[in-house]
Every structure is written in structure tokens, then in C-alpha cells.
PDB file of C-alpha atoms in Angstrom:
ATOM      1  CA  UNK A   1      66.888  86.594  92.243  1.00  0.00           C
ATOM      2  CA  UNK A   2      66.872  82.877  94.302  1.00  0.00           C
ATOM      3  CA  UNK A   3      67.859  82.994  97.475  1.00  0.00           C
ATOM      4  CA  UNK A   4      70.913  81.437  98.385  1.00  0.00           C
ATOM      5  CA  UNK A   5      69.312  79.352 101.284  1.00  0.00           C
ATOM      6  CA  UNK A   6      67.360  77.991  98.798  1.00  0.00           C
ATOM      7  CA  UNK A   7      69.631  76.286  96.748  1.00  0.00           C
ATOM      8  CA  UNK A   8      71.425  75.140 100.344  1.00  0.00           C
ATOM      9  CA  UNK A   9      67.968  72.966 101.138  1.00  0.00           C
ATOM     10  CA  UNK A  10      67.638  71.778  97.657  1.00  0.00           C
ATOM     11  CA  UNK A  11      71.216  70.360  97.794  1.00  0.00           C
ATOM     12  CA  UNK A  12      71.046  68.499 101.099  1.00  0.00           C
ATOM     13  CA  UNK A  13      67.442  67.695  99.812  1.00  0.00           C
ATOM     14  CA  UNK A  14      69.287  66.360  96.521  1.00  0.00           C
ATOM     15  CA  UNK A  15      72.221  64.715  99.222  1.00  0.00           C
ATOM     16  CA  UNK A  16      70.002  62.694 100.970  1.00  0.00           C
ATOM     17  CA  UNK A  17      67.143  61.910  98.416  1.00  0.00           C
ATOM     18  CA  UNK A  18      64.449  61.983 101.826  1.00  0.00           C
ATOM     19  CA  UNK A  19      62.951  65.288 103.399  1.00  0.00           C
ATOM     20  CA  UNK A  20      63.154  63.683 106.361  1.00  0.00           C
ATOM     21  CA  UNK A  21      67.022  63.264 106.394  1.00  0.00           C
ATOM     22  CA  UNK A  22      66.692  66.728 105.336  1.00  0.00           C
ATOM     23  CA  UNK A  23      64.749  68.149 108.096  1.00  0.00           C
ATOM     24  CA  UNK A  24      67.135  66.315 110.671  1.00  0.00           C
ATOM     25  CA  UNK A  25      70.191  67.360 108.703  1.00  0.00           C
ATOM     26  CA  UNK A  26      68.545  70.668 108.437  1.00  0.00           C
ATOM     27  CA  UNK A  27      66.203  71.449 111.688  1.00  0.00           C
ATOM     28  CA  UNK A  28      63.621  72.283 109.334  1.00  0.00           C
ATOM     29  CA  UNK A  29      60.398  71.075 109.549  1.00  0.00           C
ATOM     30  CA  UNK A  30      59.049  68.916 106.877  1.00  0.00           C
ATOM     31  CA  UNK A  31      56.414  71.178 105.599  1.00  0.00           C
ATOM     32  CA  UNK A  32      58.551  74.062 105.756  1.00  0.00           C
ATOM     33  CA  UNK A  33      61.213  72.088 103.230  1.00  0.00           C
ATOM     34  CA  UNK A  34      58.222  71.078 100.787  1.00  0.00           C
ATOM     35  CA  UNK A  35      57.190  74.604 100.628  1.00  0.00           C
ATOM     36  CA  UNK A  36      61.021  76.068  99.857  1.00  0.00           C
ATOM     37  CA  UNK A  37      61.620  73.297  97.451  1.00  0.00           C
ATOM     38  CA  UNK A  38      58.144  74.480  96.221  1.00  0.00           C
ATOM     39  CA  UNK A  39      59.493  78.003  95.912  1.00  0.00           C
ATOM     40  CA  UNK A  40      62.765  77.445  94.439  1.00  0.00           C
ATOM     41  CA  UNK A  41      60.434  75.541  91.639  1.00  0.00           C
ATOM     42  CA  UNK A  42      58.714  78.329  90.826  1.00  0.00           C
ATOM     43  CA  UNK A  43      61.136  80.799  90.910  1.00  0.00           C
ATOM     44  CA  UNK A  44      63.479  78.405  88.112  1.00  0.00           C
ATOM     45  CA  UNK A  45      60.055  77.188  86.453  1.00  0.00           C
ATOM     46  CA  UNK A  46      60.923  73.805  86.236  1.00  0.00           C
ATOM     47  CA  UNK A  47      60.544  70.927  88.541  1.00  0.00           C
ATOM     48  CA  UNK A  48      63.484  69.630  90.182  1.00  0.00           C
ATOM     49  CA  UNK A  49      62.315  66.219  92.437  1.00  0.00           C
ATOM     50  CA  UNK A  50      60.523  63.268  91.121  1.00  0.00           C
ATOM     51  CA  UNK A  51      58.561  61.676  94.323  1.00  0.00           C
ATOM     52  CA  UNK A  52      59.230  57.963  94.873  1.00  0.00           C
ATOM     53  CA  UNK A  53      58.050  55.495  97.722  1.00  0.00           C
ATOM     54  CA  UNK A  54      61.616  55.971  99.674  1.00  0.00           C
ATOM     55  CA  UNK A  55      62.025  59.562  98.774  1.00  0.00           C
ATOM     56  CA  UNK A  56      62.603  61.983  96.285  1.00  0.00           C
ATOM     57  CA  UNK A  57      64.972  61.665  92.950  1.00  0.00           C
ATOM     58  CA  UNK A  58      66.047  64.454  90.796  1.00  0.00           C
ATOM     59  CA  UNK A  59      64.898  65.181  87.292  1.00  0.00           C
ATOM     60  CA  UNK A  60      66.970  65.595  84.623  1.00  0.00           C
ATOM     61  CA  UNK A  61      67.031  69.320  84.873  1.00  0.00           C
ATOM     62  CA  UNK A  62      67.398  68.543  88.763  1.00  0.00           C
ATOM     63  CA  UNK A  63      70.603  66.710  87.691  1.00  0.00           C
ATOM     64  CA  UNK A  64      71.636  69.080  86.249  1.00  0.00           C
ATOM     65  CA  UNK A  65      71.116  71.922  88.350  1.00  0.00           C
ATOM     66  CA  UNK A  66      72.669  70.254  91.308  1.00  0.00           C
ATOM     67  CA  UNK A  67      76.122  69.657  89.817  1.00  0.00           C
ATOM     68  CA  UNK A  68      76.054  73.211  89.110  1.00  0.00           C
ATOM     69  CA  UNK A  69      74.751  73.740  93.113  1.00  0.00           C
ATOM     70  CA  UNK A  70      77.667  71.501  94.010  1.00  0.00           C
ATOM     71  CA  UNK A  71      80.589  73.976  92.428  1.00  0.00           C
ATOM     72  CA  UNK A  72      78.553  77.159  93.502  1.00  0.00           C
ATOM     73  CA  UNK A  73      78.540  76.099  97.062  1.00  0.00           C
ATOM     74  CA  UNK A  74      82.360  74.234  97.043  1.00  0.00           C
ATOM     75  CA  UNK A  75      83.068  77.697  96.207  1.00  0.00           C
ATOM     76  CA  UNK A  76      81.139  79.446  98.593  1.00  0.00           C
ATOM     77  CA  UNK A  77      82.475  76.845 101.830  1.00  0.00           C
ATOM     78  CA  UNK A  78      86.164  77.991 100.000  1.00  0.00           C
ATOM     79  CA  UNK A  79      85.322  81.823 100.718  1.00  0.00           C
ATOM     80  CA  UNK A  80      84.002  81.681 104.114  1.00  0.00           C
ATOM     81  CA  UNK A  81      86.618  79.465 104.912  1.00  0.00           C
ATOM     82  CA  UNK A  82      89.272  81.600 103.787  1.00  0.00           C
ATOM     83  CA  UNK A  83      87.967  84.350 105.744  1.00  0.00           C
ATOM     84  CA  UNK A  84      87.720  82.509 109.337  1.00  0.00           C
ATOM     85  CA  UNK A  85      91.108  81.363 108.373  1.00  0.00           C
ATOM     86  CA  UNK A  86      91.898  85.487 107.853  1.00  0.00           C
ATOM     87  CA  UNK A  87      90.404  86.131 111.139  1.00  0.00           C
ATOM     88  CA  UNK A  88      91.776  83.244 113.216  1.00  0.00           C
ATOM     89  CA  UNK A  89      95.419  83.559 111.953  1.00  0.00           C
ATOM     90  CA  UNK A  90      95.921  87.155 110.850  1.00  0.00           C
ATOM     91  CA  UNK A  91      97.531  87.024 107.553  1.00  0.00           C
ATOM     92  CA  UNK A  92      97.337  89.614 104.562  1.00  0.00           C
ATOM     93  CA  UNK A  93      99.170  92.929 103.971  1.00  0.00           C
ATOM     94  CA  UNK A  94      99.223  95.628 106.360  1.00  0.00           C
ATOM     95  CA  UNK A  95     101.011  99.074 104.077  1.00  0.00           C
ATOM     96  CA  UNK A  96     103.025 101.612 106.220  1.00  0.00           C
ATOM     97  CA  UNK A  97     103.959 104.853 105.340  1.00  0.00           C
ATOM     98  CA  UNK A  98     106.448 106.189 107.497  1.00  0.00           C
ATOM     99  CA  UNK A  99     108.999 109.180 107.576  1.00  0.00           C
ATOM    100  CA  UNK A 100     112.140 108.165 108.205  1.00  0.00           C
ATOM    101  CA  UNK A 101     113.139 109.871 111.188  1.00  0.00           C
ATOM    102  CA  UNK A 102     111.293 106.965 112.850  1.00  0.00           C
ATOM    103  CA  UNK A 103     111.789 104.167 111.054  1.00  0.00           C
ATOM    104  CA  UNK A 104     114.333 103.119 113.826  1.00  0.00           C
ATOM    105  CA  UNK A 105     111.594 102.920 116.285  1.00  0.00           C
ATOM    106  CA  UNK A 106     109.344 100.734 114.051  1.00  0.00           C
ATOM    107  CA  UNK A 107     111.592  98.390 113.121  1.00  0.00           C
ATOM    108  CA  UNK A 108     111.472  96.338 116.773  1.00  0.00           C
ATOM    109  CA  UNK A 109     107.939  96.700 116.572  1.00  0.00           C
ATOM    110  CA  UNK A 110     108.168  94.986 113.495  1.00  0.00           C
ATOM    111  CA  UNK A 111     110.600  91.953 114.400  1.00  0.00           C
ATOM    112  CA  UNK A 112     108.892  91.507 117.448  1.00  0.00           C
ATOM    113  CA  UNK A 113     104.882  91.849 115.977  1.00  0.00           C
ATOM    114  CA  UNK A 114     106.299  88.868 113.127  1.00  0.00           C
ATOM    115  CA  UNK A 115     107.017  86.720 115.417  1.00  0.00           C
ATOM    116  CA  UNK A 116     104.061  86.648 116.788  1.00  0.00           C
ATOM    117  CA  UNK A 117     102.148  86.733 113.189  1.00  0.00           C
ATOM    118  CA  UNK A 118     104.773  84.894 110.572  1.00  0.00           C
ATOM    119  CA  UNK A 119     101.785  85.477 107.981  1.00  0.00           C
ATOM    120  CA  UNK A 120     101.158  88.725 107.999  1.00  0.00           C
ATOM    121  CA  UNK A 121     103.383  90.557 105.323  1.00  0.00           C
ATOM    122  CA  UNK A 122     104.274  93.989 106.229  1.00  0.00           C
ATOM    123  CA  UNK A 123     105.195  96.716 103.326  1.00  0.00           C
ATOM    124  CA  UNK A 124     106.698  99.748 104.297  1.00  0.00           C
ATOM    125  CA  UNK A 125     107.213 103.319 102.406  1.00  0.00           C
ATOM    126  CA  UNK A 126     109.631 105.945 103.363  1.00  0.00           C
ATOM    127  CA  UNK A 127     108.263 109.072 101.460  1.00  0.00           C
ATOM    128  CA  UNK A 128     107.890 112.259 103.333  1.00  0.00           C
ATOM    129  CA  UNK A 129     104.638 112.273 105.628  1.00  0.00           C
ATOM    130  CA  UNK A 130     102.755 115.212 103.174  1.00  0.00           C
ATOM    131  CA  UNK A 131     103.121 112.313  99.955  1.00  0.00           C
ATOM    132  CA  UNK A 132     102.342 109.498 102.694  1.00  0.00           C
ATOM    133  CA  UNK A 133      98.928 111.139 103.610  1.00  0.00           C
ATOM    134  CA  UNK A 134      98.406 111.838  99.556  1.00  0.00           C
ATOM    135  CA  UNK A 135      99.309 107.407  99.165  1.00  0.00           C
ATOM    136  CA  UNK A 136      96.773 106.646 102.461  1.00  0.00           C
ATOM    137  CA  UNK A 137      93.838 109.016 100.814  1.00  0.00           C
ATOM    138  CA  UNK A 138      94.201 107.473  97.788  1.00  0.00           C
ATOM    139  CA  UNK A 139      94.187 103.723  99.526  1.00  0.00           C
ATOM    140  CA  UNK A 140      97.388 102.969  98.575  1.00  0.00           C
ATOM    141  CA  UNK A 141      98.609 102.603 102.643  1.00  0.00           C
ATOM    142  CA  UNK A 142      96.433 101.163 105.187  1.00  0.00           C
ATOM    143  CA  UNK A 143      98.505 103.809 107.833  1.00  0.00           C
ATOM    144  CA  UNK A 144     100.509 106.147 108.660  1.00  0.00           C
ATOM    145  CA  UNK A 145     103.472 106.558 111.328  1.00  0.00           C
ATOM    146  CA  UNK A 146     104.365 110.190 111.491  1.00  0.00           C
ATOM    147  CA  UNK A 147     104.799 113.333 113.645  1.00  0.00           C
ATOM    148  CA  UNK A 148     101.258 114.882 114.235  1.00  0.00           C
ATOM    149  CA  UNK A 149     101.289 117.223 111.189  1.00  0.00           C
ATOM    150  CA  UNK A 150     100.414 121.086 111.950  1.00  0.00           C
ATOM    151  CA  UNK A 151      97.052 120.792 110.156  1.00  0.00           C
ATOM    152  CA  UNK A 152      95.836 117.412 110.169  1.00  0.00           C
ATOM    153  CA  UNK A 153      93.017 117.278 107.475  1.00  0.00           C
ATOM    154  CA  UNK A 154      89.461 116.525 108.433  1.00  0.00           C
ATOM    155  CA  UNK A 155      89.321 112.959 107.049  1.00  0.00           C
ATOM    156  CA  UNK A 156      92.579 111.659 108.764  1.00  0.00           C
ATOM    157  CA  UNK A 157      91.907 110.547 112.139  1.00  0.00           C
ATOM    158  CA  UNK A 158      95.415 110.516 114.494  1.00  0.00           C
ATOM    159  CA  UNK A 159      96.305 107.957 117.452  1.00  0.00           C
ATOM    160  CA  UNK A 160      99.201 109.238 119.695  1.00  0.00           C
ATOM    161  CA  UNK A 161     101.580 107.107 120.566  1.00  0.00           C
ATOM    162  CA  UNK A 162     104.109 109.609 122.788  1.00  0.00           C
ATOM    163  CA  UNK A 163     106.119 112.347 122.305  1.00  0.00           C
ATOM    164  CA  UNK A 164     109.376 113.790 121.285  1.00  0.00           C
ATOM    165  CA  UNK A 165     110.913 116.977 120.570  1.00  0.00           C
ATOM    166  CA  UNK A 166     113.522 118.211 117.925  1.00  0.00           C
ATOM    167  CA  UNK A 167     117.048 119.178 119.492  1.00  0.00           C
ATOM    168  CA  UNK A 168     120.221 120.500 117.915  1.00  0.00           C
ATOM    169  CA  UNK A 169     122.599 118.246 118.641  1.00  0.00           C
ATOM    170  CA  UNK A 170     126.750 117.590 118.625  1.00  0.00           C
ATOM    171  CA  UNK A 171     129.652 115.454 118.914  1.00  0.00           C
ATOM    172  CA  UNK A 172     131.602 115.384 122.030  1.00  0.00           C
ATOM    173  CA  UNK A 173     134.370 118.095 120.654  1.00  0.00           C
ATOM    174  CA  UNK A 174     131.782 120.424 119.341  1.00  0.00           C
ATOM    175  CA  UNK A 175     129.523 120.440 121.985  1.00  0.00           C
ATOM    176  CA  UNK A 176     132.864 120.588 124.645  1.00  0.00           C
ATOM    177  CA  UNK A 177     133.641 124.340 123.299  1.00  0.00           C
ATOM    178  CA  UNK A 178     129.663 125.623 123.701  1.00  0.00           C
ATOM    179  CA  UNK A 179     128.951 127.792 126.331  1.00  0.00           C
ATOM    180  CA  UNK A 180     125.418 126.317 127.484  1.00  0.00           C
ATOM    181  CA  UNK A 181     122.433 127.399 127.631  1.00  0.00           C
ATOM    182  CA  UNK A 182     123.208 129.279 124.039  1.00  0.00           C
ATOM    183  CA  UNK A 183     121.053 131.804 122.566  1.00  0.00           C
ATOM    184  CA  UNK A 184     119.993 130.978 119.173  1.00  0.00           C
ATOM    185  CA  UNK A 185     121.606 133.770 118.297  1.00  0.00           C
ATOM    186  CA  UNK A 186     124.645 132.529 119.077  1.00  0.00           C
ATOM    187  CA  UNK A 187     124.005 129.154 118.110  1.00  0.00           C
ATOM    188  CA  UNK A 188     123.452 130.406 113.933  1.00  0.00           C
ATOM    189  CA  UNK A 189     127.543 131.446 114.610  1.00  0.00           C
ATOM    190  CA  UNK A 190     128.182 127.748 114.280  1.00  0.00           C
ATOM    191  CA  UNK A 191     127.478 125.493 110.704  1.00  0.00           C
ATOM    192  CA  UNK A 192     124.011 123.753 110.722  1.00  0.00           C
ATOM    193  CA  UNK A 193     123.429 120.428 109.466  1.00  0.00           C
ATOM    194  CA  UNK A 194     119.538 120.058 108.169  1.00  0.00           C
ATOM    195  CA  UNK A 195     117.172 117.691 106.526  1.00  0.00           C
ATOM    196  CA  UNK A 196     116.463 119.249 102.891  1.00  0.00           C
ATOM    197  CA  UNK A 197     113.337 120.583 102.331  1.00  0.00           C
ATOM    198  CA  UNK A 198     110.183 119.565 102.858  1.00  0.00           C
ATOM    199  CA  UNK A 199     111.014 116.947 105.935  1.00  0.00           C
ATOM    200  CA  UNK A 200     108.968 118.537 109.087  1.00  0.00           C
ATOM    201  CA  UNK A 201     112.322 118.942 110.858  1.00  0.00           C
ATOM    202  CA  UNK A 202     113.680 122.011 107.976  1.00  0.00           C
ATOM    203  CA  UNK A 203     110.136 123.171 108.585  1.00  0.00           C
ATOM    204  CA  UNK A 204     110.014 123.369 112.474  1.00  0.00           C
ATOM    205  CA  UNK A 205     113.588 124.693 112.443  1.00  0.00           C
ATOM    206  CA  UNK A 206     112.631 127.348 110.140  1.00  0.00           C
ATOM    207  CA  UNK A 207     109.469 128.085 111.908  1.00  0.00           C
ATOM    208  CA  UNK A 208     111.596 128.528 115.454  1.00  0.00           C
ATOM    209  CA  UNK A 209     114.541 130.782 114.042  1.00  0.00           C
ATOM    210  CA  UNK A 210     111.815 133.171 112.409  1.00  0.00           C
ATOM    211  CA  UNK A 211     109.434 133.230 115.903  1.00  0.00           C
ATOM    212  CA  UNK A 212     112.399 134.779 117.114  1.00  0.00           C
ATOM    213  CA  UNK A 213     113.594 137.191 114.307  1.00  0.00           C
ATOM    214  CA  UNK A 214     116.763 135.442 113.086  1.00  0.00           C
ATOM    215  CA  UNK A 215     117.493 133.420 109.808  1.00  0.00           C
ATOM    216  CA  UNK A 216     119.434 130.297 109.821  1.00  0.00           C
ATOM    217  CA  UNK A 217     121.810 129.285 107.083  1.00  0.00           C
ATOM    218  CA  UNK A 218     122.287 125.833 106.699  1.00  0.00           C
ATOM    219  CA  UNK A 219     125.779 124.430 105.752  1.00  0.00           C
ATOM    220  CA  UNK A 220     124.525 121.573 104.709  1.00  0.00           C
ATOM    221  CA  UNK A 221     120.754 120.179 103.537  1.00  0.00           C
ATOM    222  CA  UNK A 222     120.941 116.465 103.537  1.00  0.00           C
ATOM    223  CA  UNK A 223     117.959 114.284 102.654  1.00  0.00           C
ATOM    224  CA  UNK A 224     118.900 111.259 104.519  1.00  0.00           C
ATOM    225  CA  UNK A 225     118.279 111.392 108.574  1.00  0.00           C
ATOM    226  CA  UNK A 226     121.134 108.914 109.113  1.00  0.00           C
ATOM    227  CA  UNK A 227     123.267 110.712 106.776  1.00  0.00           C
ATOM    228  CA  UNK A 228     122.171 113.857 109.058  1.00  0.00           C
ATOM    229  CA  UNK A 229     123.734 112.099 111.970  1.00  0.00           C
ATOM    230  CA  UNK A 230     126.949 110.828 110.509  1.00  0.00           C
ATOM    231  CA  UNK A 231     128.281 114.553 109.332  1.00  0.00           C
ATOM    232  CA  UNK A 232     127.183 115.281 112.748  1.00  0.00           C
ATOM    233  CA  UNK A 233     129.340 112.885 114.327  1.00  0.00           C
ATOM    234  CA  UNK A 234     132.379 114.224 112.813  1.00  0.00           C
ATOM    235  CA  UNK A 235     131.859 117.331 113.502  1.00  0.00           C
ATOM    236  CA  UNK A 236     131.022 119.048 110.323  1.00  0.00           C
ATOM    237  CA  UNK A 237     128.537 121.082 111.993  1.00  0.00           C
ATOM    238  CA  UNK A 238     125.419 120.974 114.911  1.00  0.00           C
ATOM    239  CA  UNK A 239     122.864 118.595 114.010  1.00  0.00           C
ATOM    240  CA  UNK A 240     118.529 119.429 114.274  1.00  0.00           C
ATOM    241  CA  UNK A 241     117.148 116.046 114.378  1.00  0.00           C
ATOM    242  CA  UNK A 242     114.316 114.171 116.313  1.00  0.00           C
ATOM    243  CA  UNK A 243     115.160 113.279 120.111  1.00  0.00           C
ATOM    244  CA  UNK A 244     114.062 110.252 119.018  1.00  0.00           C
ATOM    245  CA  UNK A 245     115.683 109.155 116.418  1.00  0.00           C
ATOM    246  CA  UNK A 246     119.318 109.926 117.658  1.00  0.00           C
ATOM    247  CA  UNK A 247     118.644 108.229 121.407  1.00  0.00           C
ATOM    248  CA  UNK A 248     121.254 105.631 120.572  1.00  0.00           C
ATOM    249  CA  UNK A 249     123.957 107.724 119.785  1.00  0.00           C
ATOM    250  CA  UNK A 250     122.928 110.025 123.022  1.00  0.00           C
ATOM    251  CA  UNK A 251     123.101 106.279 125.522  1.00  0.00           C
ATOM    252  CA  UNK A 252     126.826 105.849 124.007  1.00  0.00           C
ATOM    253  CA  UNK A 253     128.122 109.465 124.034  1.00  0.00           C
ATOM    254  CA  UNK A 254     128.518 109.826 120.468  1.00  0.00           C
ATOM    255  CA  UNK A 255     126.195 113.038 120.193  1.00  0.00           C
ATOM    256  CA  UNK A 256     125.115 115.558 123.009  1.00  0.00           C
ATOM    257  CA  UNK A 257     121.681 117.506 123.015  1.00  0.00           C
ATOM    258  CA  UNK A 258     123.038 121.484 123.296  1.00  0.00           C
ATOM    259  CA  UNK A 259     120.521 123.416 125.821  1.00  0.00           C
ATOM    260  CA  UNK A 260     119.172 126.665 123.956  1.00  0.00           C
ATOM    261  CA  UNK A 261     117.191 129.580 124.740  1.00  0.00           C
ATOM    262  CA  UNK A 262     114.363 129.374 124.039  1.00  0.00           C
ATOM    263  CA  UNK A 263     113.593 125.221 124.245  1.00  0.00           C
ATOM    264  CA  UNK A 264     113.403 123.570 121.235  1.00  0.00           C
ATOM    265  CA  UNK A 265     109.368 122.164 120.529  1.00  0.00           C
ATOM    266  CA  UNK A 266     108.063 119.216 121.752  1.00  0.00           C
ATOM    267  CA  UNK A 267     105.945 117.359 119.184  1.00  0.00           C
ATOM    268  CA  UNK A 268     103.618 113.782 119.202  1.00  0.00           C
ATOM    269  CA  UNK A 269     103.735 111.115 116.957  1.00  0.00           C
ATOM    270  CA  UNK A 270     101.800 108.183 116.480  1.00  0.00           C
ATOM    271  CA  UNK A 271      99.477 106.855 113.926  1.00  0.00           C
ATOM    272  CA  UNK A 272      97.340 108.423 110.781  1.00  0.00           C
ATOM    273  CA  UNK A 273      94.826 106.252 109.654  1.00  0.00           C
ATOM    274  CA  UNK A 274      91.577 107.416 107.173  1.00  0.00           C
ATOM    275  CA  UNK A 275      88.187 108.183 109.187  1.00  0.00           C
ATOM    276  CA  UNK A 276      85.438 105.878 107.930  1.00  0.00           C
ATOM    277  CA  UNK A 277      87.592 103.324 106.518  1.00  0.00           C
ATOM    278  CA  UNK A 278      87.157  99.877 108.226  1.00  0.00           C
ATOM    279  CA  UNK A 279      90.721  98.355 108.006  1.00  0.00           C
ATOM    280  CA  UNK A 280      91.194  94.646 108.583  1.00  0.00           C
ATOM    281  CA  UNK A 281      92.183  92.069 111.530  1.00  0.00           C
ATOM    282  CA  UNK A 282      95.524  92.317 111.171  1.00  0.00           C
ATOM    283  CA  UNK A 283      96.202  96.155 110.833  1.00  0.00           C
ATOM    284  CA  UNK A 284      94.239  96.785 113.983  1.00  0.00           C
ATOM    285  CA  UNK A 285      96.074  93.920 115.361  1.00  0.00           C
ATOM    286  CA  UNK A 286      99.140  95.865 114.210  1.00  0.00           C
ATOM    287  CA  UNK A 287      97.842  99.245 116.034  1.00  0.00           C
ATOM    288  CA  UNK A 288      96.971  97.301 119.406  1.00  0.00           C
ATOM    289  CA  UNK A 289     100.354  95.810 119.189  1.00  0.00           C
ATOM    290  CA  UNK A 290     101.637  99.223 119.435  1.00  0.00           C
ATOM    291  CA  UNK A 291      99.652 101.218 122.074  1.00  0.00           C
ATOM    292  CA  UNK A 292      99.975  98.165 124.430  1.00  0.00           C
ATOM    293  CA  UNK A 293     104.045  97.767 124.142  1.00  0.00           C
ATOM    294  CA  UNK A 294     104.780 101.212 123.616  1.00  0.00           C
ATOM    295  CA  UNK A 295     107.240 102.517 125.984  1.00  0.00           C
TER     296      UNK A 295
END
């Protein structure tokens, strides 16, 4: 196969119809033009130049070679152009998976990162982090936003962004008529509002009644967060839900966090991406964006 730099010299060669414009044009010697040209005849089998006392013409086949040079290299300028416009500017797709208990907290990363980058387009998807991870290994999301799964698998590399922890939470009358700290035995007495099965929150709740040898009945398995927090706020029942996700309705009063014995978990969260897989400009911009303004 020619080599591309080949067909380069033989077009500004061709441009100028004089190896010395060329070598100027170029910073190639002379000689070392002759001998490419030389080359590239010998590769094609054909000669290309016709030698005349101002310079060199093409041949017919020369002709026609360098129209088809022309649209190869048009083409070519179009490409790498296109990609220092890519890196320059930022611009693409980046694809997010994230679980919606934190949706709320990328969504002024999200105003706030377009603003600065009107031309990158930004996807999202809401599944649950376990069909997430499935979407990312299959390279159908450049990254996930999630809490740090219990077993994080061996190809998914995490970045922490901070920390949380799940609380049971209630309205102002509810949590009023608590005695506090409660026991959890106590607190299984009262109706519990949960995400449905399989959100990490039914999981970790599950996980903490059964470390300490009780059960807990849910009253009510919801599969939207926000819907979570509504039926909490009128009182249907005692919310589990991410600290995080309900800090709003804690800074105006609308839910309390009920103290229990033992402490509810702390967990991290941040961002899943694949090991070995090089993403582009504008995701990592994305990431940066995040560990830098994260509070």
C-alpha cells in the first residue's frame, strides 16, 4: 500500500508544476522529492510527470490521478478538521445512566456544564444502576452516576464524588409523636414507605432490619423516589430515602430525619465508568466539571 505522504508531495508537486516550489512549499530537499515522486511511480507503475524546461507537467494518467488526489485529500483536510474542531469546542454526545435518587443533584450540574458547552448534547437514562452497568458494558452509556454498588465488578472503575447516607424520614406531625432516638424495633410499629424492589435503597433497608433480627413490612413499595417523598409528606407512613435526595424538603421543614438505633449506613456515590475504555474530550470534560464544583 502507497503511503499517504506520498500522494501529499505528488499533489503540491502537481500544484505548483516546479520541485522547487515544492521543496519551499514543502521543506524538502530537491533530491529527496525526485526520489518520492520516483517511488510513488513505481509503486502505481506508471509515470505521472512529463519534464519540461520550466518544470514538470502531468501525464494523462497524472491527470487523472490527481483529480482523484484532490477529493482524497479535500476529504482527509474535512476529517482532521472536524476533529480539532471536536477538541477545541467540545461537542458530541456524552450518555448518562443514572438512578434516580440523584437525578436532582445532576440536573444543576447539567444547566450549569451547558452553558459553558451549548454543543455538547447530553442523554440521560433513569434505569436502576444493576441495568445501567449492563447498558455501560455493553457501550451503550459512556457513564455512570450511582451509589458505589456492594460489589463493583472488576472492569468498572469508580470515581467518588462524596457521600450520603439513607435515613427514614417524616413529616412534621409524624415525626412530632416519635420518641427519639427509636429502636428499630419500635420504628417497624409505624407504616413504611419503600422504593420497590430492586432500587439499592429496598436492598440496604432490608439488609439493616435483618443485621439486627427483625423483618420490616412495607405499607407501601413505590417505584418512583419523588412519589416516595410525596406519600411521605402527608403522612401516609415514614419514608427510607437518600439524605440526599430529600435535602430540600429537610432546608424547608417539610420532612424530618428520625434518629434510630443503630445509625442508618453511610454510602458514596460518584461516577462508574468502564476500565480500558478511552472516552472522549467532552465526557472527561464532563467528569472534571464535576470533581472541581462538587460541593
Amino acid at each position: 500500500m502507497v503511503n499517504i505522504e506520498l500522494y501529499r508531495i505528488f499533489y503540491i508537486v502537481a500544484i505548483n508544476q516546479n520541485i522547487t516550489k515544492a521543496s519551499e512549499e514543502l521543506n524538502i530537499s530537491q533530491p529527496a522529492i525526485t526520489k518520492h515522486i520516483k517511488n510513488l511511480e513505481d509503486s502505481l507503475g506508471v509515470i505521472l510527470f512529463s519534464r519540461t524546461r520550466k518544470g514538470v507537467v502531468l501525464t494523462p494518467i497524472g491527470q487523472k490521478i490527481f483529480l482523484e488526489i484532490k477529493n482524497a485529500l479535500t476529504i482527509l483536510d474535512n476529517v482532521e478538521n472536524e476533529i480539532k474542531n471536536y477538541k477545541d469546542n467540545y461537542c458530541g454526545t456524552i450518555r448518562i445512566g443514572i438512578s434516580t435518587t440523584l437525578v436532582r443533584l445532576l440536573m444543576d450540574y447539567i444547566n450549569t456544564f451547558y452553558k459553558k458547552y451549548p454543543n455538547i448534547k447530553i442523554e440521560i437514562n433513569t434505569d436502576t444502576t444493576k441495568d445501567n452497568i449492563k447498558l455501560l458494558q455493553n457501550g451503550l452509556l459512556d457513564l455512570i452516576i450511582c451509589k458505589l454498588p456492594d460489589n463493583l465488578e472488576s472492569d468498572l472503575n469508580f470515581i467518588k464524588i462524596g457521600d450520603t447516607s439513607y435515613e427514614f424520614v417524616a413529616n412534621k406531625e409524624l415525626y412530632n409523636n416519635l420518641k427519639q432516638p427509636m429502636k428499630l424495633i419500635d420504628l417497624v410499629k409505624h407504616p413504611i414507605l419503600l422504593q420497590k424492589e430492586p432500587s439499592n435503597s429496598y436492598f440496604s433497608v432490608k439488609k439493616l432490619f435483618k443485621e439486627n433480627n427483625l423483618e420490616v413490612d412495607s405499607k407501601l413499595n413505590i417505584g418512583s423516589s419523588s412519589l416516595l417523598i410525596d406519600f411521605t409528606k402527608i403522612g401516609y407512613g415514614i419514608g427510607y430515602v437518600t439524605k440526599l435526595y430529600v435535602e430540600k424538603e429537610l432546608k424547608n421543614k417539610e420532612l424530618f430525619i428520625i434518629e434510630t438505633i443503630p445509625k442508618t449506613p453511610r454510602i458514596s456515590y460518584g461516577i462508574i465508568t468502564l476500565k480500558n475504555n478511552i472516552l472522549s474530550n467532552s465526557c472527561n470534560e464532563f467528569i472534571n466539571y464535576i470533581l472541581k464544583n462538587k460541593n
